[in-house]
């Protein structure tokens, strides 16, 4: 990428796991040269970069970013390059991305909006003040408070940390006997991140009904959804997301009630600019906001959306960071879904065999997610313990779901059971 001083660069904080996130860097770099600020030297990211800076996390347990050093690194780049925007799709980097955009006078999530997304208790408070539909909830700091809150809300309840993502530490509790353990897991999971989110948990009403996620752009207060995914969850009591299906013709994309709820929710948390990933459940009382995340969705959801519509989420991410209203025009509309494959028990992988495209109806892609020798653990010991995924397409959602199941059945896993009695590592 030549002469990036002429057109400027976009700062990117964090880069993530290559199989999950490279497509976003590729799309973003098509719009503008990227300058990556990350916690290790660039490797696979190099083809998409005008430059990079390494800033190590703070010492100690868990991943805690050094905001002071990251801000200094961003200001250093800004002294030698025209910075056109600041982006991230990395959950731990949401706050620093907003702080840097604010410091440099650039569009993006405000620090208030970023905190409103990152801190789930803050999200709930803002939505409550705005009178928007959400689960009944309580913020608790002890197992005793958790038990009292759950009794007041009424079982079953959902217990979750205040500042994690990917359903880490989240559990459904059916009765008083399980509340202390669930609180302990949520409280413990929270201590793997920044200190301001350590300890305590949210106790929430279980909103029963189908769940969707919406990736959307907010520009000058206008909310623009571009990818709606229908979520498939794994067995209770954990909220592990095992699959997603995107219909390019989904009528929810233009549903006035849903769009107004999303617009109002983003106004409530203070997010006039940015890219967000919002989760909504449809209950007997209509759509209910489960959470708002200050970045694009994970689980390759935006990639599935790109396959379903042609809208490139990486490009949209940069456009919004530059204050540009994205066109969001689909060049085709079809159904595409992803299904993740999980081992039957905690294991060490020996070999993974996946089907080739064309060997199963509608199969577009199938990939292993870990190498031989890797350990894969299931909830509650760990989350996102997948060994492979398949992506299929069809003309309608029901056929696509059937094709995903058929393709997933063709994935073969050879493994050795771990037979661990305890595991005290990170929950992801």
Short mmCIF file of C-alpha atoms in Angstrom, two decimals:
data_model
loop_
_atom_site.label_atom_id
_atom_site.label_comp_id
_atom_site.label_asym_id
_atom_site.label_seq_id
_atom_site.Cartn_x
_atom_site.Cartn_y
_atom_site.Cartn_z
CA UNK A 1 0.00 0.00 0.00
CA UNK A 2 1.78 3.10 -1.25
CA UNK A 3 1.60 6.73 -0.21
CA UNK A 4 -0.80 6.21 2.66
CA UNK A 5 -0.07 9.76 3.83
CA UNK A 6 -2.10 11.05 0.85
CA UNK A 7 -5.36 9.23 1.58
CA UNK A 8 -4.67 8.66 5.25
CA UNK A 9 -5.01 5.54 7.37
CA UNK A 10 -7.60 4.00 9.65
CA UNK A 11 -6.40 2.90 13.08
CA UNK A 12 -7.47 -0.61 14.02
CA UNK A 13 -7.30 -1.89 17.60
CA UNK A 14 -6.96 -5.66 17.93
CA UNK A 15 -7.15 -8.23 15.16
CA UNK A 16 -8.50 -11.42 16.70
CA UNK A 17 -8.32 -15.06 15.67
CA UNK A 18 -7.49 -15.33 11.96
CA UNK A 19 -10.16 -17.93 10.96
CA UNK A 20 -12.87 -15.77 12.56
CA UNK A 21 -11.71 -12.30 11.59
CA UNK A 22 -9.47 -12.11 8.51
CA UNK A 23 -12.39 -11.42 6.17
CA UNK A 24 -13.07 -8.21 8.11
CA UNK A 25 -9.52 -6.93 7.74
CA UNK A 26 -9.62 -7.75 4.05
CA UNK A 27 -12.85 -5.80 3.57
CA UNK A 28 -11.67 -2.87 5.68
CA UNK A 29 -8.39 -2.58 3.79
CA UNK A 30 -10.27 -2.32 0.50
CA UNK A 31 -11.67 0.98 1.75
CA UNK A 32 -8.58 2.46 3.46
CA UNK A 33 -5.04 1.43 4.48
CA UNK A 34 -5.03 0.13 8.05
CA UNK A 35 -2.61 0.83 10.90
CA UNK A 36 -2.90 -2.00 13.41
CA UNK A 37 -2.31 -1.45 17.13
CA UNK A 38 -2.22 -4.87 18.74
CA UNK A 39 -0.56 -6.83 21.55
CA UNK A 40 1.80 -8.82 19.31
CA UNK A 41 3.68 -8.23 16.04
CA UNK A 42 1.69 -8.47 12.82
CA UNK A 43 1.85 -11.78 10.96
CA UNK A 44 -1.14 -12.89 8.91
CA UNK A 45 -2.43 -9.32 9.14
CA UNK A 46 0.52 -7.88 7.19
CA UNK A 47 -1.03 -7.84 3.67
CA UNK A 48 -3.74 -5.46 4.87
CA UNK A 49 -1.55 -2.96 6.71
CA UNK A 50 0.17 0.33 6.07
CA UNK A 51 1.93 -0.15 9.41
CA UNK A 52 1.56 -1.54 12.91
CA UNK A 53 2.42 -0.85 16.53
CA UNK A 54 2.76 -3.34 19.39
CA UNK A 55 1.40 -2.35 22.82
CA UNK A 56 1.56 -5.03 25.50
CA UNK A 57 -1.32 -5.58 27.94
CA UNK A 58 -0.86 -4.65 31.56
CA UNK A 59 0.94 -7.32 33.62
CA UNK A 60 -1.16 -9.67 35.73
CA UNK A 61 -3.95 -12.18 35.31
CA UNK A 62 -6.44 -11.81 32.51
CA UNK A 63 -6.31 -9.58 29.45
CA UNK A 64 -6.28 -5.96 30.62
CA UNK A 65 -5.38 -3.40 27.98
CA UNK A 66 -3.02 -0.52 28.77
CA UNK A 67 -5.26 2.38 27.73
CA UNK A 68 -2.62 5.03 28.46
CA UNK A 69 -0.02 3.32 26.26
CA UNK A 70 -2.59 2.59 23.53
CA UNK A 71 -3.68 6.23 23.43
CA UNK A 72 -0.05 7.33 23.20
CA UNK A 73 0.53 4.90 20.33
CA UNK A 74 -2.49 6.27 18.46
CA UNK A 75 -1.34 9.86 18.96
CA UNK A 76 2.10 8.91 17.65
CA UNK A 77 0.58 7.55 14.42
CA UNK A 78 -1.58 10.67 14.12
CA UNK A 79 1.53 12.88 14.18
CA UNK A 80 2.92 11.24 11.04
CA UNK A 81 -0.23 10.14 9.19
CA UNK A 82 -3.67 11.53 8.52
CA UNK A 83 -5.95 9.32 10.60
CA UNK A 84 -9.35 9.06 8.89
CA UNK A 85 -11.07 6.79 11.41
CA UNK A 86 -10.68 4.35 14.30
CA UNK A 87 -12.14 0.82 14.24
CA UNK A 88 -12.30 -2.40 16.16
CA UNK A 89 -14.24 -5.64 16.02
CA UNK A 90 -12.52 -6.90 19.19
CA UNK A 91 -14.63 -6.81 22.37
CA UNK A 92 -11.79 -5.86 24.79
CA UNK A 93 -10.84 -2.95 22.49
CA UNK A 94 -14.27 -1.29 22.34
CA UNK A 95 -13.52 1.27 25.08
CA UNK A 96 -10.07 2.31 23.85
CA UNK A 97 -11.37 2.65 20.29
CA UNK A 98 -14.01 5.11 21.51
CA UNK A 99 -11.49 7.01 23.65
CA UNK A 100 -9.09 7.41 20.73
CA UNK A 101 -11.83 8.49 18.30
CA UNK A 102 -12.97 11.06 20.85
CA UNK A 103 -9.41 12.31 21.45
CA UNK A 104 -8.75 12.68 17.70
CA UNK A 105 -12.15 14.27 17.00
CA UNK A 106 -13.31 11.43 14.74
CA UNK A 107 -16.74 9.79 14.33
CA UNK A 108 -17.45 6.54 16.17
CA UNK A 109 -18.90 5.23 19.38
CA UNK A 110 -18.61 7.88 22.07
CA UNK A 111 -16.89 6.83 25.33
CA UNK A 112 -20.35 6.96 26.90
CA UNK A 113 -21.81 4.75 24.18
CA UNK A 114 -18.92 2.30 24.39
CA UNK A 115 -19.35 1.97 28.14
CA UNK A 116 -23.09 1.58 27.60
CA UNK A 117 -22.35 -1.45 25.41
CA UNK A 118 -19.42 -2.97 27.29
CA UNK A 119 -20.91 -2.71 30.78
CA UNK A 120 -24.09 -4.80 30.73
CA UNK A 121 -25.33 -3.20 33.95
CA UNK A 122 -24.98 0.24 32.33
CA UNK A 123 -26.93 -1.02 29.30
CA UNK A 124 -29.77 -2.14 31.54
CA UNK A 125 -29.83 1.18 33.44
CA UNK A 126 -29.97 3.21 30.21
CA UNK A 127 -32.74 1.11 28.69
CA UNK A 128 -34.71 1.31 31.96
CA UNK A 129 -34.48 5.11 32.00
CA UNK A 130 -35.71 5.18 28.38
CA UNK A 131 -38.62 2.87 29.17
CA UNK A 132 -37.61 0.33 26.53
CA UNK A 133 -38.55 -3.39 26.67
CA UNK A 134 -35.89 -5.57 28.28
CA UNK A 135 -35.72 -8.37 30.84
CA UNK A 136 -36.35 -7.59 34.51
CA UNK A 137 -32.94 -7.58 36.17
CA UNK A 138 -30.83 -6.93 39.23
CA UNK A 139 -27.12 -6.20 39.69
CA UNK A 140 -25.69 -8.30 42.54
CA UNK A 141 -22.31 -8.70 44.21
CA UNK A 142 -22.76 -11.81 46.36
CA UNK A 143 -24.36 -15.22 46.08
CA UNK A 144 -26.84 -14.21 48.79
CA UNK A 145 -27.89 -11.13 46.80
CA UNK A 146 -28.17 -13.32 43.70
CA UNK A 147 -30.52 -15.72 45.48
CA UNK A 148 -32.70 -12.87 46.75
CA UNK A 149 -32.84 -11.22 43.31
CA UNK A 150 -33.71 -14.49 41.57
CA UNK A 151 -36.52 -15.15 44.06
CA UNK A 152 -37.88 -11.65 43.45
CA UNK A 153 -37.68 -11.91 39.63
CA UNK A 154 -38.93 -15.49 39.59
CA UNK A 155 -37.27 -18.62 38.23
CA UNK A 156 -35.99 -19.47 35.72
CA UNK A 157 -33.39 -16.69 35.57
CA UNK A 158 -30.31 -15.95 33.49
CA UNK A 159 -27.06 -15.23 35.33
CA UNK A 160 -24.32 -13.36 33.43
CA UNK A 161 -21.11 -11.36 34.03
CA UNK A 162 -21.21 -7.58 33.62
CA UNK A 163 -18.51 -7.26 30.97
CA UNK A 164 -17.83 -10.42 28.98
CA UNK A 165 -18.95 -11.64 25.54
CA UNK A 166 -19.63 -14.85 23.56
CA UNK A 167 -21.94 -16.16 26.32
CA UNK A 168 -18.92 -16.68 28.59
CA UNK A 169 -20.08 -17.26 32.16
CA UNK A 170 -23.78 -17.13 31.20
CA UNK A 171 -26.15 -19.79 32.53
CA UNK A 172 -29.84 -20.53 32.92
CA UNK A 173 -30.91 -21.39 36.47
CA UNK A 174 -34.20 -23.19 37.07
CA UNK A 175 -34.33 -23.01 40.85
CA UNK A 176 -32.65 -21.97 44.12
CA UNK A 177 -30.32 -24.98 44.22
CA UNK A 178 -28.30 -23.74 41.23
CA UNK A 179 -28.06 -20.02 41.88
CA UNK A 180 -24.90 -20.01 44.02
CA UNK A 181 -22.89 -22.04 41.49
CA UNK A 182 -24.11 -19.92 38.58
CA UNK A 183 -23.21 -16.71 40.41
CA UNK A 184 -19.76 -18.14 41.18
CA UNK A 185 -19.13 -18.91 37.49
CA UNK A 186 -20.29 -15.47 36.34
CA UNK A 187 -18.32 -13.72 39.06
CA UNK A 188 -15.20 -15.77 38.27
CA UNK A 189 -15.50 -15.23 34.52
CA UNK A 190 -15.64 -11.47 35.01
CA UNK A 191 -12.21 -11.52 36.65
CA UNK A 192 -10.51 -12.44 33.37
CA UNK A 193 -11.10 -8.93 32.02
CA UNK A 194 -10.65 -5.26 33.03
CA UNK A 195 -10.83 -4.44 36.73
CA UNK A 196 -13.85 -2.16 36.31
CA UNK A 197 -15.95 -5.21 35.38
CA UNK A 198 -14.57 -7.54 38.05
CA UNK A 199 -16.96 -9.17 40.44
CA UNK A 200 -20.69 -9.49 40.69
CA UNK A 201 -23.24 -10.49 38.09
CA UNK A 202 -26.55 -9.64 36.49
CA UNK A 203 -29.59 -11.70 37.37
CA UNK A 204 -32.14 -11.43 34.58
CA UNK A 205 -35.60 -12.65 33.77
CA UNK A 206 -35.61 -15.40 31.14
CA UNK A 207 -37.34 -13.97 28.07
CA UNK A 208 -38.63 -17.02 26.27
CA UNK A 209 -38.87 -16.93 22.49
CA UNK A 210 -36.78 -17.00 19.30
CA UNK A 211 -33.61 -14.91 19.32
CA UNK A 212 -31.98 -12.88 16.58
CA UNK A 213 -28.87 -10.75 16.33
CA UNK A 214 -28.66 -7.57 14.29
CA UNK A 215 -25.47 -6.06 12.93
CA UNK A 216 -26.20 -2.43 12.21
CA UNK A 217 -24.60 0.92 11.46
CA UNK A 218 -25.45 4.12 13.30
CA UNK A 219 -24.66 7.37 11.45
CA UNK A 220 -25.72 10.71 12.92
CA UNK A 221 -28.33 8.90 15.01
CA UNK A 222 -29.82 6.99 12.08
CA UNK A 223 -29.87 3.23 12.68
CA UNK A 224 -29.27 1.06 9.59
CA UNK A 225 -29.52 -2.74 10.00
CA UNK A 226 -27.69 -4.79 7.38
CA UNK A 227 -27.44 -8.34 8.75
CA UNK A 228 -30.06 -10.19 10.79
CA UNK A 229 -29.11 -13.67 11.99
CA UNK A 230 -31.45 -16.21 13.56
CA UNK A 231 -29.60 -17.89 16.38
CA UNK A 232 -29.44 -21.55 17.32
CA UNK A 233 -28.48 -22.25 20.93
CA UNK A 234 -26.97 -25.40 22.39
CA UNK A 235 -28.43 -27.42 25.25
CA UNK A 236 -29.42 -25.69 28.51
CA UNK A 237 -28.31 -24.42 30.91
CA UNK A 238 -25.59 -22.65 28.88
CA UNK A 239 -26.23 -20.15 26.11
CA UNK A 240 -23.60 -21.48 23.74
CA UNK A 241 -24.34 -20.30 20.19
CA UNK A 242 -23.98 -23.30 17.89
CA UNK A 243 -25.29 -21.82 14.64
CA UNK A 244 -26.71 -18.81 12.82
CA UNK A 245 -28.87 -18.39 9.73
CA UNK A 246 -29.11 -15.23 7.63
CA UNK A 247 -31.92 -14.71 5.11
CA UNK A 248 -31.14 -11.90 2.69
CA UNK A 249 -34.89 -11.41 2.22
CA UNK A 250 -35.68 -11.35 5.94
CA UNK A 251 -38.76 -9.14 6.46
CA UNK A 252 -37.34 -8.09 9.85
CA UNK A 253 -34.80 -5.91 8.01
CA UNK A 254 -37.62 -3.47 7.27
CA UNK A 255 -39.91 -4.19 10.23
CA UNK A 256 -40.90 -0.75 11.62
CA UNK A 257 -41.39 -1.88 15.24
CA UNK A 258 -37.98 -3.56 15.40
CA UNK A 259 -36.18 -0.69 13.67
CA UNK A 260 -37.69 1.88 16.02
CA UNK A 261 -36.72 -0.21 19.06
CA UNK A 262 -33.14 -0.46 17.79
CA UNK A 263 -32.93 3.25 17.03
CA UNK A 264 -34.30 4.18 20.45
CA UNK A 265 -32.00 1.72 22.25
CA UNK A 266 -28.92 3.20 20.59
CA UNK A 267 -30.09 6.70 21.44
CA UNK A 268 -30.58 5.61 25.06
CA UNK A 269 -27.04 4.28 25.48
CA UNK A 270 -25.50 7.32 23.77
CA UNK A 271 -24.39 5.81 20.47
CA UNK A 272 -25.01 8.28 17.60
CA UNK A 273 -22.20 6.74 15.52
CA UNK A 274 -20.71 3.27 15.30
CA UNK A 275 -21.22 -0.36 14.39
CA UNK A 276 -23.07 -2.56 16.86
CA UNK A 277 -24.24 -6.13 17.33
CA UNK A 278 -27.60 -6.21 19.14
CA UNK A 279 -29.39 -9.29 20.42
CA UNK A 280 -33.19 -9.32 20.59
CA UNK A 281 -35.71 -11.95 21.68
CA UNK A 282 -39.31 -12.09 20.53
CA UNK A 283 -41.56 -12.76 23.51
CA UNK A 284 -45.30 -12.61 23.97
CA UNK A 285 -44.81 -8.87 24.68
CA UNK A 286 -42.96 -8.29 21.42
CA UNK A 287 -39.25 -7.67 20.75
CA UNK A 288 -37.08 -7.35 23.88
CA UNK A 289 -33.48 -6.07 23.95
CA UNK A 290 -31.14 -8.68 25.43
CA UNK A 291 -27.87 -6.80 24.89
CA UNK A 292 -26.01 -4.32 22.68
CA UNK A 293 -22.36 -4.89 21.79
CA UNK A 294 -20.13 -2.10 20.49
CA UNK A 295 -18.65 -4.04 17.61
CA UNK A 296 -19.56 -6.39 14.75
CA UNK A 297 -20.86 -9.83 15.66
CA UNK A 298 -18.59 -12.80 16.16
CA UNK A 299 -19.12 -16.39 15.08
CA UNK A 300 -18.55 -15.35 11.43
CA UNK A 301 -22.09 -13.90 11.43
CA UNK A 302 -21.15 -10.85 9.32
CA UNK A 303 -19.31 -13.17 6.91
CA UNK A 304 -22.44 -15.30 6.54
CA UNK A 305 -24.34 -12.07 5.95
CA UNK A 306 -21.87 -11.11 3.23
CA UNK A 307 -22.45 -14.45 1.50
CA UNK A 308 -26.22 -13.92 1.75
CA UNK A 309 -26.29 -10.33 0.42
CA UNK A 310 -22.88 -9.27 -0.88
CA UNK A 311 -22.66 -6.43 1.68
CA UNK A 312 -19.04 -6.31 2.91
CA UNK A 313 -19.06 -5.68 6.69
CA UNK A 314 -15.37 -4.70 6.80
CA UNK A 315 -15.97 -1.94 4.29
CA UNK A 316 -19.08 -0.78 6.18
CA UNK A 317 -17.02 -0.68 9.40
CA UNK A 318 -14.53 1.77 7.86
CA UNK A 319 -17.21 3.89 6.17
CA UNK A 320 -19.00 4.45 9.46
CA UNK A 321 -15.70 5.22 11.23
CA UNK A 322 -15.12 7.93 8.64
CA UNK A 323 -18.60 9.37 9.18
CA UNK A 324 -19.92 8.14 5.84
CA UNK A 325 -23.47 6.79 5.56
CA UNK A 326 -23.04 3.34 3.97
CA UNK A 327 -25.22 2.49 0.97
CA UNK A 328 -25.89 -1.08 2.21
CA UNK A 329 -27.18 -2.19 -1.18
CA UNK A 330 -27.35 -5.98 -1.61
CA UNK A 331 -26.21 -7.37 -4.96
CA UNK A 332 -28.06 -10.65 -4.31
CA UNK A 333 -30.33 -12.12 -1.65
CA UNK A 334 -30.34 -15.74 -0.53
CA UNK A 335 -30.23 -17.84 2.67
CA UNK A 336 -26.87 -18.79 4.16
CA UNK A 337 -26.18 -20.44 7.51
CA UNK A 338 -23.28 -21.62 9.65
CA UNK A 339 -23.21 -24.57 12.06
CA UNK A 340 -20.40 -25.19 14.55
CA UNK A 341 -19.36 -28.72 15.49
CA UNK A 342 -18.64 -29.64 19.11
CA UNK A 343 -17.03 -32.80 20.49
CA UNK A 344 -19.15 -35.12 22.64
CA UNK A 345 -16.82 -34.53 25.62
CA UNK A 346 -13.69 -32.61 26.62
CA UNK A 347 -10.94 -33.94 24.42
CA UNK A 348 -7.57 -33.68 22.75
CA UNK A 349 -7.98 -33.64 18.98
CA UNK A 350 -6.30 -36.39 16.97
CA UNK A 351 -7.74 -35.75 13.50
CA UNK A 352 -10.58 -33.77 11.87
CA UNK A 353 -12.02 -34.58 8.45
CA UNK A 354 -14.50 -32.22 6.81
CA UNK A 355 -16.60 -32.71 3.66
CA UNK A 356 -15.67 -30.97 0.41
CA UNK A 357 -18.06 -28.39 -1.13
CA UNK A 358 -20.42 -30.18 -3.49
CA UNK A 359 -20.44 -33.43 -1.52
CA UNK A 360 -23.52 -32.32 0.43
CA UNK A 361 -26.44 -30.22 -0.89
CA UNK A 362 -25.78 -26.49 -0.63
CA UNK A 363 -22.42 -26.91 1.13
CA UNK A 364 -20.27 -23.83 0.47
CA UNK A 365 -17.46 -24.28 3.02
CA UNK A 366 -16.30 -26.66 5.73
CA UNK A 367 -13.21 -26.01 7.85
CA UNK A 368 -11.47 -27.44 10.90
CA UNK A 369 -11.07 -24.83 13.63
CA UNK A 370 -8.25 -26.41 15.63
CA UNK A 371 -5.17 -28.41 14.78
CA UNK A 372 -4.35 -31.97 15.85
CA UNK A 373 -3.12 -31.94 19.44
CA UNK A 374 -5.38 -29.06 20.48
CA UNK A 375 -7.56 -29.41 23.57
CA UNK A 376 -11.28 -28.61 23.27
CA UNK A 377 -13.49 -28.20 26.33
CA UNK A 378 -17.24 -27.82 26.73
CA UNK A 379 -19.26 -25.50 29.01
CA UNK A 380 -19.02 -24.71 31.84
CA UNK A 381 -15.27 -25.41 31.88
CA UNK A 382 -14.81 -23.42 28.68
CA UNK A 383 -16.80 -21.78 25.91
CA UNK A 384 -16.50 -21.66 22.11
CA UNK A 385 -15.01 -25.18 22.23
CA UNK A 386 -15.58 -25.97 18.57
CA UNK A 387 -13.55 -28.22 16.33
CA UNK A 388 -15.08 -27.39 12.91
CA UNK A 389 -17.81 -25.51 11.08
CA UNK A 390 -19.88 -25.87 7.93
CA UNK A 391 -21.58 -23.16 5.83
CA UNK A 392 -24.53 -23.96 3.55
CA UNK A 393 -26.90 -22.05 1.30
CA UNK A 394 -30.47 -22.60 0.11
CA UNK A 395 -33.44 -20.70 -1.24
CA UNK A 396 -35.30 -20.69 2.08
CA UNK A 397 -34.42 -20.89 5.80
CA UNK A 398 -35.93 -24.32 6.50
CA UNK A 399 -34.03 -26.00 3.68
CA UNK A 400 -30.83 -24.23 4.71
CA UNK A 401 -31.21 -25.51 8.30
CA UNK A 402 -31.68 -29.08 7.04
CA UNK A 403 -28.62 -28.77 4.82
CA UNK A 404 -26.51 -27.51 7.73
CA UNK A 405 -27.48 -30.53 9.82
CA UNK A 406 -26.66 -32.93 6.99
CA UNK A 407 -23.28 -31.30 6.32
CA UNK A 408 -22.36 -31.21 10.03
CA UNK A 409 -23.08 -34.95 10.25
CA UNK A 410 -20.32 -35.50 7.67
CA UNK A 411 -17.62 -33.91 9.86
CA UNK A 412 -15.52 -36.64 11.45
CA UNK A 413 -13.59 -36.14 14.68
CA UNK A 414 -11.02 -38.54 16.13
CA UNK A 415 -10.02 -37.63 19.66
CA UNK A 416 -8.73 -38.74 23.04
CA UNK A 417 -10.89 -37.94 26.07
CA UNK A 418 -9.23 -35.62 28.60
CA UNK A 419 -10.88 -37.17 31.66
CA UNK A 420 -10.14 -34.09 33.77
CA UNK A 421 -11.73 -33.78 37.18
CA UNK A 422 -11.00 -30.05 37.34
CA UNK A 423 -10.07 -27.27 34.94
CA UNK A 424 -9.09 -23.81 36.21
CA UNK A 425 -7.99 -22.14 32.99
CA UNK A 426 -9.68 -19.33 31.11
CA UNK A 427 -13.34 -19.83 30.16
CA UNK A 428 -12.60 -19.43 26.43
#
